Tab-separated table of C-alpha atoms and ligand atoms in Angstrom:
chain	number	residue	atom	x	y	z
A	1	UNK	CA	21.908	-35.668	13.067
A	2	UNK	CA	21.520	-35.020	9.212
A	3	UNK	CA	22.143	-37.799	6.852
A	4	UNK	CA	21.061	-35.717	3.822
A	5	UNK	CA	23.239	-34.388	1.176
A	6	UNK	CA	24.960	-31.257	2.503
A	7	UNK	CA	28.226	-29.555	2.463
A	8	UNK	CA	30.574	-31.934	4.233
A	9	UNK	CA	33.489	-31.000	6.536
A	10	UNK	CA	36.042	-31.821	3.905
A	11	UNK	CA	34.270	-29.288	1.581
A	12	UNK	CA	34.006	-26.498	4.287
A	13	UNK	CA	37.975	-27.048	4.631
A	14	UNK	CA	38.188	-26.635	0.941
A	15	UNK	CA	36.155	-23.313	1.079
A	16	UNK	CA	38.319	-22.168	3.838
A	17	UNK	CA	41.299	-22.600	1.686
A	18	UNK	CA	39.664	-20.932	-1.406
A	19	UNK	CA	38.933	-17.964	0.826
A	20	UNK	CA	42.492	-17.822	2.124
A	21	UNK	CA	43.325	-17.025	-1.515
A	22	UNK	CA	41.394	-13.567	-1.257
A	23	UNK	CA	44.278	-11.498	0.398
A	24	UNK	CA	46.006	-8.415	0.100
A	25	UNK	CA	49.452	-9.988	1.040
A	26	UNK	CA	51.694	-11.815	-1.394
A	27	UNK	CA	53.439	-15.164	-0.934
A	28	UNK	CA	50.388	-16.979	0.423
A	29	UNK	CA	49.924	-14.958	3.530
A	30	UNK	CA	46.363	-13.842	4.446
A	31	UNK	CA	45.106	-10.479	5.286
A	32	UNK	CA	41.500	-9.401	4.265
A	33	UNK	CA	40.363	-6.153	5.944
A	34	UNK	CA	37.173	-4.182	6.184
A	35	UNK	CA	35.806	-2.457	2.998
A	36	UNK	CA	38.617	-3.783	0.719
A	37	UNK	CA	38.488	-5.412	-2.720
A	38	UNK	CA	38.827	-8.762	-0.928
A	39	UNK	CA	36.041	-8.182	1.390
A	40	UNK	CA	33.759	-7.721	-1.539
A	41	UNK	CA	35.044	-10.684	-3.387
A	42	UNK	CA	34.324	-13.027	-0.442
A	43	UNK	CA	31.079	-11.508	0.266
A	44	UNK	CA	30.152	-12.468	-3.412
A	45	UNK	CA	31.506	-15.846	-3.149
A	46	UNK	CA	29.801	-16.681	0.082
A	47	UNK	CA	26.634	-15.142	-0.788
A	48	UNK	CA	26.576	-17.737	-3.669
A	49	UNK	CA	27.248	-20.489	-1.089
A	50	UNK	CA	24.372	-19.050	1.047
A	51	UNK	CA	21.915	-19.125	-2.027
A	52	UNK	CA	22.961	-22.803	-2.711
A	53	UNK	CA	22.015	-23.649	0.876
A	54	UNK	CA	18.568	-22.278	0.313
A	55	UNK	CA	18.852	-18.611	1.611
A	56	UNK	CA	18.192	-15.344	0.366
A	57	UNK	CA	20.932	-12.793	0.606
A	58	UNK	CA	21.949	-9.349	1.082
A	59	UNK	CA	24.571	-7.046	2.099
A	60	UNK	CA	23.616	-4.801	4.969
A	61	UNK	CA	24.327	-1.192	5.519
A	62	UNK	CA	27.701	-1.848	7.170
A	63	UNK	CA	28.991	-4.340	4.629
A	64	UNK	CA	27.944	-7.705	6.696
A	65	UNK	CA	26.802	-10.478	4.365
A	66	UNK	CA	23.560	-11.779	5.546
A	67	UNK	CA	21.408	-14.939	4.403
A	68	UNK	CA	18.037	-15.788	5.546
A	69	UNK	CA	16.023	-18.978	5.284
A	70	UNK	CA	12.267	-18.196	6.409
A	71	UNK	CA	10.588	-20.230	9.133
A	72	UNK	CA	7.331	-21.866	8.656
A	73	UNK	CA	6.043	-18.319	7.654
A	74	UNK	CA	7.548	-15.259	6.362
A	75	UNK	CA	8.842	-12.618	8.792
A	76	UNK	CA	9.251	-14.547	11.952
A	77	UNK	CA	12.074	-13.489	14.354
A	78	UNK	CA	15.425	-15.053	13.501
A	79	UNK	CA	17.950	-17.176	15.265
A	80	UNK	CA	21.110	-15.436	14.002
A	81	UNK	CA	24.165	-17.867	13.514
A	82	UNK	CA	27.325	-15.904	12.646
A	83	UNK	CA	30.977	-15.140	12.881
A	84	UNK	CA	33.500	-13.017	10.599
A	85	UNK	CA	35.225	-13.141	7.397
A	86	UNK	CA	37.920	-10.381	7.996
A	87	UNK	CA	41.303	-11.256	9.216
A	88	UNK	CA	44.353	-9.912	11.095
A	89	UNK	CA	47.584	-9.525	8.945
A	90	UNK	CA	49.335	-12.956	8.345
A	91	UNK	CA	46.412	-14.744	9.575
A	92	UNK	CA	45.133	-18.301	9.642
A	93	UNK	CA	42.398	-19.530	7.448
A	94	UNK	CA	39.869	-20.472	10.145
A	95	UNK	CA	39.416	-17.861	12.599
A	96	UNK	CA	35.913	-16.583	12.060
A	97	UNK	CA	35.662	-18.018	8.615
A	98	UNK	CA	35.136	-21.572	9.732
A	99	UNK	CA	32.206	-20.328	11.928
A	100	UNK	CA	30.585	-18.645	9.128
A	101	UNK	CA	30.908	-21.538	6.703
A	102	UNK	CA	29.866	-24.175	9.322
A	103	UNK	CA	26.632	-22.112	9.990
A	104	UNK	CA	25.845	-22.042	6.187
A	105	UNK	CA	26.186	-25.783	6.109
A	106	UNK	CA	24.199	-26.189	9.233
A	107	UNK	CA	21.309	-24.051	7.525
A	108	UNK	CA	21.625	-26.224	4.476
A	109	UNK	CA	21.255	-29.307	6.469
A	110	UNK	CA	17.929	-28.172	8.023
A	111	UNK	CA	16.650	-26.904	4.745
A	112	UNK	CA	17.337	-29.974	2.887
A	113	UNK	CA	15.533	-31.863	5.814
A	114	UNK	CA	12.260	-30.148	4.894
A	115	UNK	CA	11.831	-29.276	8.619
A	116	UNK	CA	9.921	-26.075	9.110
A	117	UNK	CA	11.113	-23.938	12.075
A	118	UNK	CA	9.005	-21.776	14.306
A	119	UNK	CA	11.733	-18.998	13.535
A	120	UNK	CA	13.776	-17.837	10.809
A	121	UNK	CA	17.637	-18.956	10.607
A	122	UNK	CA	19.975	-16.059	9.486
A	123	UNK	CA	23.759	-16.278	9.139
A	124	UNK	CA	25.613	-13.136	9.227
A	125	UNK	CA	29.175	-13.147	8.035
A	126	UNK	CA	30.401	-9.954	9.793
A	127	UNK	CA	32.828	-7.730	7.870
A	128	UNK	CA	35.129	-6.404	10.643
A	129	UNK	CA	35.638	-8.215	13.821
A	130	UNK	CA	39.507	-7.874	13.876
A	131	UNK	CA	39.728	-3.982	13.512
A	132	UNK	CA	42.776	-4.530	11.421
A	133	UNK	CA	42.073	-1.628	9.013
A	134	UNK	CA	40.692	1.207	11.360
A	135	UNK	CA	41.877	0.061	14.835
A	136	UNK	CA	38.335	-0.464	16.044
A	137	UNK	CA	37.167	-4.014	16.393
A	138	UNK	CA	33.746	-5.365	16.039
A	139	UNK	CA	32.674	-2.617	13.533
A	140	UNK	CA	30.352	-5.083	11.721
A	141	UNK	CA	28.724	-6.462	14.861
A	142	UNK	CA	28.448	-3.232	16.400
A	143	UNK	CA	26.488	-1.813	13.348
A	144	UNK	CA	24.058	-4.779	13.875
A	145	UNK	CA	23.564	-4.215	17.475
A	146	UNK	CA	22.821	-0.502	16.746
A	147	UNK	CA	25.731	0.628	18.955
A	148	UNK	CA	27.691	2.529	16.261
A	149	UNK	CA	29.443	5.546	17.319
A	150	UNK	CA	29.442	8.540	15.147
A	151	UNK	CA	33.013	9.673	16.093
A	152	UNK	CA	34.252	6.434	14.278
A	153	UNK	CA	33.484	7.961	10.805
A	154	UNK	CA	36.660	10.155	11.372
A	155	UNK	CA	39.169	7.025	11.969
A	156	UNK	CA	41.734	6.590	9.420
A	157	UNK	CA	43.553	3.619	8.014
A	158	UNK	CA	47.496	3.644	7.530
A	159	UNK	CA	46.943	5.633	4.120
A	160	UNK	CA	44.984	8.333	5.602
A	161	UNK	CA	41.603	7.082	4.220
A	162	UNK	CA	38.778	7.835	6.610
A	163	UNK	CA	36.188	5.350	7.447
A	164	UNK	CA	33.662	7.600	6.017
A	165	UNK	CA	35.528	7.648	2.751
A	166	UNK	CA	36.208	3.987	2.622
A	167	UNK	CA	32.340	3.485	2.993
A	168	UNK	CA	31.714	5.564	-0.006
A	169	UNK	CA	34.433	3.970	-1.992
A	170	UNK	CA	32.969	0.741	-1.240
A	171	UNK	CA	29.422	1.896	-2.299
A	172	UNK	CA	27.867	1.963	1.059
A	173	UNK	CA	26.115	5.166	2.276
A	174	UNK	CA	27.279	6.174	5.684
A	175	UNK	CA	24.071	7.987	6.554
A	176	UNK	CA	22.212	4.456	6.400
A	177	UNK	CA	24.325	2.952	9.080
A	178	UNK	CA	21.397	2.800	11.227
A	179	UNK	CA	19.609	0.309	8.694
A	180	UNK	CA	22.246	-2.288	9.686
A	181	UNK	CA	20.803	-2.288	13.342
A	182	UNK	CA	18.556	-4.969	14.434
A	183	UNK	CA	15.710	-4.809	16.835
A	184	UNK	CA	15.620	-7.432	19.905
A	185	UNK	CA	12.118	-8.218	19.084
A	186	UNK	CA	13.369	-9.491	15.543
A	187	UNK	CA	15.735	-12.010	17.224
A	188	UNK	CA	15.404	-15.338	18.971
A	189	UNK	CA	19.224	-15.330	20.036
A	190	UNK	CA	22.685	-15.694	18.559
A	191	UNK	CA	24.986	-18.729	18.253
A	192	UNK	CA	28.606	-18.754	17.028
A	193	UNK	CA	31.007	-21.458	16.622
A	194	UNK	CA	34.711	-20.560	16.439
A	195	UNK	CA	38.066	-22.165	16.670
A	196	UNK	CA	39.135	-21.969	20.349
A	197	UNK	CA	42.412	-19.904	20.056
A	198	UNK	CA	43.814	-21.618	23.007
A	199	UNK	CA	44.940	-24.967	24.148
A	200	UNK	CA	42.488	-26.184	26.791
A	201	UNK	CA	40.277	-28.414	24.456
A	202	UNK	CA	43.397	-30.088	23.149
A	203	UNK	CA	44.789	-30.651	26.717
A	204	UNK	CA	41.552	-32.326	27.800
A	205	UNK	CA	41.317	-34.461	24.405
A	206	UNK	CA	38.083	-32.803	23.630
A	207	UNK	CA	36.856	-31.686	19.978
A	208	UNK	CA	34.299	-29.191	21.290
A	209	UNK	CA	33.613	-26.922	24.238
A	210	UNK	CA	30.776	-24.779	25.354
A	211	UNK	CA	31.689	-20.993	26.233
A	212	UNK	CA	30.841	-19.542	29.422
A	213	UNK	CA	31.787	-15.753	28.873
A	214	UNK	CA	33.721	-13.578	26.584
A	215	UNK	CA	36.702	-11.498	28.083
A	216	UNK	CA	36.188	-7.724	28.050
A	217	UNK	CA	38.982	-6.021	26.397
A	218	UNK	CA	40.300	-2.526	26.508
A	219	UNK	CA	42.948	-1.263	23.994
A	220	UNK	CA	45.100	1.583	24.317
A	221	UNK	CA	47.867	3.624	22.335
A	222	UNK	CA	50.207	4.734	24.762
A	223	UNK	CA	52.996	7.342	24.112
A	224	UNK	CA	56.163	7.840	25.953
A	225	UNK	CA	57.961	11.273	25.128
A	226	UNK	CA	61.686	11.586	25.843
A	227	UNK	CA	64.293	13.570	24.212
A	228	UNK	CA	66.074	12.386	21.017
A	229	UNK	CA	69.664	12.975	20.857
A	230	UNK	CA	73.328	11.605	19.740
A	231	UNK	CA	74.128	8.148	20.777
A	232	UNK	CA	77.380	9.545	22.360
A	233	UNK	CA	75.212	11.243	25.036
A	234	UNK	CA	76.145	9.984	28.551
A	235	UNK	CA	73.462	7.885	30.338
A	236	UNK	CA	72.803	10.306	33.333
A	237	UNK	CA	71.767	12.959	30.648
A	238	UNK	CA	69.574	10.746	28.441
A	239	UNK	CA	65.836	10.795	28.260
A	240	UNK	CA	65.641	7.585	26.364
A	241	UNK	CA	61.936	6.743	25.435
A	242	UNK	CA	62.580	3.490	24.413
A	243	UNK	CA	64.624	2.410	27.457
A	244	UNK	CA	61.332	3.579	29.418
A	245	UNK	CA	58.873	1.799	27.236
A	246	UNK	CA	60.766	-1.324	27.625
A	247	UNK	CA	60.734	-1.060	31.345
A	248	UNK	CA	56.949	-0.312	31.198
A	249	UNK	CA	56.333	-3.243	28.879
A	250	UNK	CA	58.030	-5.734	31.075
A	251	UNK	CA	56.092	-4.387	34.140
A	252	UNK	CA	52.765	-4.645	32.208
A	253	UNK	CA	53.454	-8.260	31.598
A	254	UNK	CA	54.320	-8.699	35.447
A	255	UNK	CA	51.264	-6.832	36.737
A	256	UNK	CA	48.692	-8.485	34.392
A	257	UNK	CA	49.986	-11.890	35.032
A	258	UNK	CA	50.102	-11.620	38.733
A	259	UNK	CA	46.325	-10.557	38.547
A	260	UNK	CA	45.691	-13.417	36.109
A	261	UNK	CA	44.711	-10.874	33.379
A	262	UNK	CA	45.992	-11.080	29.789
A	263	UNK	CA	48.041	-8.134	28.573
A	264	UNK	CA	49.438	-7.856	25.067
A	265	UNK	CA	51.842	-5.254	23.514
A	266	UNK	CA	51.819	-5.818	20.020
A	267	UNK	CA	52.457	-2.628	18.152
A	268	UNK	CA	55.499	-0.412	18.742
A	269	UNK	CA	57.089	2.561	16.823
A	270	UNK	CA	60.176	4.312	17.692
A	271	UNK	CA	60.961	8.016	16.553
A	272	UNK	CA	63.273	8.929	14.938
A	273	UNK	CA	64.121	5.319	14.365
A	274	UNK	CA	67.829	5.720	13.517
A	275	UNK	CA	70.795	3.475	14.915
A	276	UNK	CA	72.669	6.239	16.254
A	277	UNK	CA	70.038	8.433	17.702
A	278	UNK	CA	68.336	8.076	21.277
A	279	UNK	CA	64.818	7.303	20.897
A	280	UNK	CA	62.823	10.601	21.507
A	281	UNK	CA	59.142	9.120	21.379
A	282	UNK	CA	57.865	5.669	21.350
A	283	UNK	CA	54.328	4.633	20.817
A	284	UNK	CA	52.948	1.057	21.771
A	285	UNK	CA	49.677	-0.530	21.912
A	286	UNK	CA	48.170	-2.086	25.032
A	287	UNK	CA	45.377	-4.909	24.788
A	288	UNK	CA	44.159	-5.757	28.208
A	289	UNK	CA	41.560	-8.450	28.897
A	290	UNK	CA	39.940	-10.130	31.783
A	291	UNK	CA	36.844	-12.249	32.636
A	292	UNK	CA	35.714	-9.320	35.003
A	293	UNK	CA	35.523	-5.756	33.713
A	294	UNK	CA	36.039	-4.379	37.283
A	295	UNK	CA	39.374	-6.211	37.734
A	296	UNK	CA	40.598	-5.303	34.197
A	297	UNK	CA	39.891	-1.693	35.062
A	298	UNK	CA	41.531	-1.935	38.444
A	299	UNK	CA	44.670	-3.239	36.780
A	300	UNK	CA	44.733	-0.510	34.350
A	301	UNK	CA	44.804	1.860	37.027
A	302	UNK	CA	47.746	0.082	38.600
A	303	UNK	CA	49.492	0.163	35.168
A	304	UNK	CA	48.903	3.973	34.886
A	305	UNK	CA	50.588	4.424	38.382
A	306	UNK	CA	53.445	2.170	37.109
A	307	UNK	CA	54.012	4.402	33.944
A	308	UNK	CA	53.970	7.484	36.057
A	309	UNK	CA	56.778	5.986	38.356
A	310	UNK	CA	58.852	4.830	35.356
A	311	UNK	CA	58.580	8.237	33.594
A	312	UNK	CA	59.395	10.225	36.710
A	313	UNK	CA	62.493	8.112	37.330
A	314	UNK	CA	63.659	8.453	33.596
A	315	UNK	CA	62.413	12.131	33.186
A	316	UNK	CA	59.958	11.137	30.597
A	317	UNK	CA	56.420	11.951	30.120
A	318	UNK	CA	53.388	9.510	28.836
A	319	UNK	CA	49.869	9.900	27.561
A	320	UNK	CA	47.441	7.387	26.508
A	321	UNK	CA	44.302	7.133	24.294
A	322	UNK	CA	41.760	4.449	24.657
A	323	UNK	CA	41.146	3.006	21.023
A	324	UNK	CA	38.801	0.002	21.923
A	325	UNK	CA	36.497	-0.891	24.905
A	326	UNK	CA	34.202	-3.940	25.019
A	327	UNK	CA	32.502	-5.146	28.352
A	328	UNK	CA	32.922	-8.951	28.939
A	329	UNK	CA	29.928	-10.779	27.770
A	330	UNK	CA	28.185	-13.625	29.434
A	331	UNK	CA	26.424	-16.535	27.453
A	332	UNK	CA	22.930	-17.183	28.492
A	333	UNK	CA	22.095	-20.183	30.611
A	334	UNK	CA	19.765	-21.067	27.901
A	335	UNK	CA	22.021	-20.913	24.768
A	336	UNK	CA	24.993	-22.509	27.077
A	337	UNK	CA	22.299	-25.371	27.352
A	338	UNK	CA	21.704	-25.891	23.793
A	339	UNK	CA	25.281	-25.805	23.005
A	340	UNK	CA	25.868	-28.374	25.598
A	341	UNK	CA	23.003	-30.392	24.331
A	342	UNK	CA	24.501	-30.088	20.937
A	343	UNK	CA	27.976	-31.444	22.099
A	344	UNK	CA	26.278	-34.386	23.899
A	345	UNK	CA	24.660	-35.273	20.664
A	346	UNK	CA	28.127	-35.913	19.214
A	347	UNK	CA	28.907	-38.620	21.992
A	348	UNK	CA	30.732	-36.324	24.635
A	349	UNK	CA	28.558	-36.393	27.467
A	350	UNK	CA	30.649	-34.120	29.761
A	351	UNK	CA	30.918	-30.778	27.583
A	352	UNK	CA	33.841	-28.809	28.732
A	353	UNK	CA	33.098	-25.223	29.658
A	354	UNK	CA	35.629	-22.571	28.752
A	355	UNK	CA	35.890	-18.780	29.109
A	356	UNK	CA	36.952	-17.149	25.964
A	357	UNK	CA	40.096	-14.811	26.347
A	358	UNK	CA	39.559	-13.864	22.660
A	359	UNK	CA	36.994	-11.493	21.650
A	360	UNK	CA	34.104	-12.434	19.456
A	361	UNK	CA	31.306	-10.744	17.379
A	362	UNK	CA	28.864	-12.486	19.928
A	363	UNK	CA	30.319	-9.794	22.509
A	364	UNK	CA	28.586	-6.946	20.445
A	365	UNK	CA	25.527	-8.955	19.606
A	366	UNK	CA	24.928	-9.503	23.375
A	367	UNK	CA	23.723	-6.034	23.673
A	368	UNK	CA	20.633	-7.027	21.566
A	369	UNK	CA	19.800	-10.689	22.302
A	370	UNK	CA	21.010	-13.655	24.324
A	371	UNK	CA	24.392	-15.461	23.128
A	372	UNK	CA	25.768	-18.765	23.006
A	373	UNK	CA	29.133	-20.031	21.506
A	374	UNK	CA	30.791	-23.167	20.741
A	375	UNK	CA	34.662	-23.806	20.587
A	376	UNK	CA	36.308	-26.215	18.189
A	377	UNK	CA	39.628	-27.518	19.089
A	378	UNK	CA	42.519	-25.831	17.216
A	379	UNK	CA	46.040	-27.509	17.169
A	380	UNK	CA	48.448	-26.103	19.632
A	381	UNK	CA	45.899	-23.479	20.280
A	382	UNK	CA	47.715	-21.457	17.615
A	383	UNK	CA	45.657	-18.636	16.006
A	384	UNK	CA	46.320	-15.326	14.321
A	385	UNK	CA	49.124	-17.234	12.672
A	386	UNK	CA	49.361	-19.041	9.241
A	387	UNK	CA	49.786	-22.351	11.216
A	388	UNK	CA	46.392	-22.189	12.610
A	389	UNK	CA	44.904	-25.823	12.042
A	390	UNK	CA	41.750	-27.794	12.699
A	391	UNK	CA	41.158	-31.379	11.726
A	392	UNK	CA	38.239	-32.745	9.451
A	393	UNK	CA	36.965	-34.911	12.201
A	394	UNK	CA	36.568	-32.078	14.589
A	395	UNK	CA	34.817	-29.846	12.015
A	396	UNK	CA	32.492	-32.778	11.154
A	397	UNK	CA	31.601	-32.990	14.836
A	398	UNK	CA	31.096	-29.390	15.268
A	399	UNK	CA	28.592	-29.454	12.311
A	400	UNK	CA	26.719	-32.203	14.150
A	401	UNK	CA	26.868	-30.417	17.382
A	402	UNK	CA	25.950	-26.933	15.895
A	403	UNK	CA	22.830	-28.691	13.965
A	404	UNK	CA	21.803	-30.370	17.281
A	405	UNK	CA	22.098	-27.052	19.044
A	406	UNK	CA	19.884	-25.059	16.532
A	407	UNK	CA	17.233	-28.013	16.914
A	408	UNK	CA	17.533	-27.753	20.639
A	409	UNK	CA	16.636	-24.090	20.315
A	410	UNK	CA	13.294	-25.063	18.495
A	411	UNK	CA	12.504	-27.594	21.108
A	412	UNK	CA	13.025	-24.915	23.715
A	413	UNK	CA	11.051	-21.932	21.703
A	414	UNK	CA	7.143	-21.631	21.758
A	415	UNK	CA	5.745	-21.658	18.459
A	416	UNK	CA	4.463	-18.291	17.343
A	417	UNK	CA	1.749	-19.776	15.180
A	418	UNK	CA	0.531	-22.408	17.730
A	419	UNK	CA	-2.322	-20.739	19.457
A	420	UNK	CA	-1.751	-22.806	22.764
A	421	UNK	CA	1.901	-21.738	22.909
A	422	UNK	CA	2.805	-18.878	25.687
A	423	UNK	CA	3.866	-15.506	24.358
A	424	UNK	CA	6.408	-15.719	21.570
A	425	UNK	CA	9.908	-15.437	22.380
A	426	UNK	CA	11.554	-11.942	21.326
B	501	LIG	C1	40.213	-11.236	18.157
B	501	LIG	O1	40.562	-12.198	17.546
B	501	LIG	C2	40.584	-10.770	19.323
B	501	LIG	O2	40.563	-11.405	20.327
B	501	LIG	O3	41.116	-9.651	19.368
B	502	LIG	MN1	40.771	-13.199	15.552
B	503	LIG	MN1	37.561	-14.429	15.354
């Protein structure tokens, strides 16, 4: 464990407070979305912290901020350490951000120890994990993974600005998006530390945990069509889209719960949205997650049958558009092992293994390299809320564990410059 001067847990928490001030919302509320003024401002500030930690920095073709510390020679494959700097509306100050700032501090420790590694270290501060602005999650990490889809350029934000236009306004060139993609042979692996966003570590009185896998999520926009009409219309003549949507939303919860999946309806709009008019149309979102893609997809079929039944009974019609799909991602046995070793180095000899119900950049990066994740306890499991909270003691442990995990990857990696080593790891 490093005893050299480096950014402390207390300083990392101060940095989280400072980044929380870069927000498009008033009254201390946090919202920082992709390709916004605040995105540019935090990239500039965090780049400065990366350089202080000894890294060379650049912004990639998708607006992700990258910092690199070379290994014992220039141009070696890199172990990526990352998380995101964007937020949901009315966010907490640690989701994603703590992982980025901790990774920078760990690189700083290793740099100041003078130890040369058989691979480079790179910190990636992903620009859009949450999908708040364009409704598509993981845009930053999907650009890095080379899984960008051209149809995304036409996505629009709530003001009708297309993703393509937002790139141009930010000074990025859409035609260069492929430059952000990394090749598997350039990578040693990817490690991410993140707040848990669940109560299980707290329940077990543990500061840290090792992630086994990350839920695969599918998101849909569901529209129910009825007929608007005067609120004096008798019940038997109504075709009330909101009453149908309400039945459907409660049924979704029941169905998903009994299958031990997680379903969330977090957005709903009603037309024409007047107190004395029967709702003629309702649009709502569905975020459906599970440990196994096949079970999640089976339950989506059950939900579709339920929607058809409810709509038939109420003389309504429904349709859906899928807005996001990410397969469940497993952490590799090797990187689960190094995260567990890291946690053991902090004194917890029985690291707790957790399945992540939240989505993370790691799931996109899993397409091109092996991934490992560490969770940090967050108070009450509260996240995506201003009350998100972590303790300084836990952050200090997380730094020690993450540093030890990176060094465990070193121990586990053949040295590409050592002639007796087997083939380099790609
Ligand atoms: C992101 O935090 C998600 O899980 O949707
Ligand atoms: Mn989040
Ligand atoms: Mn996150």
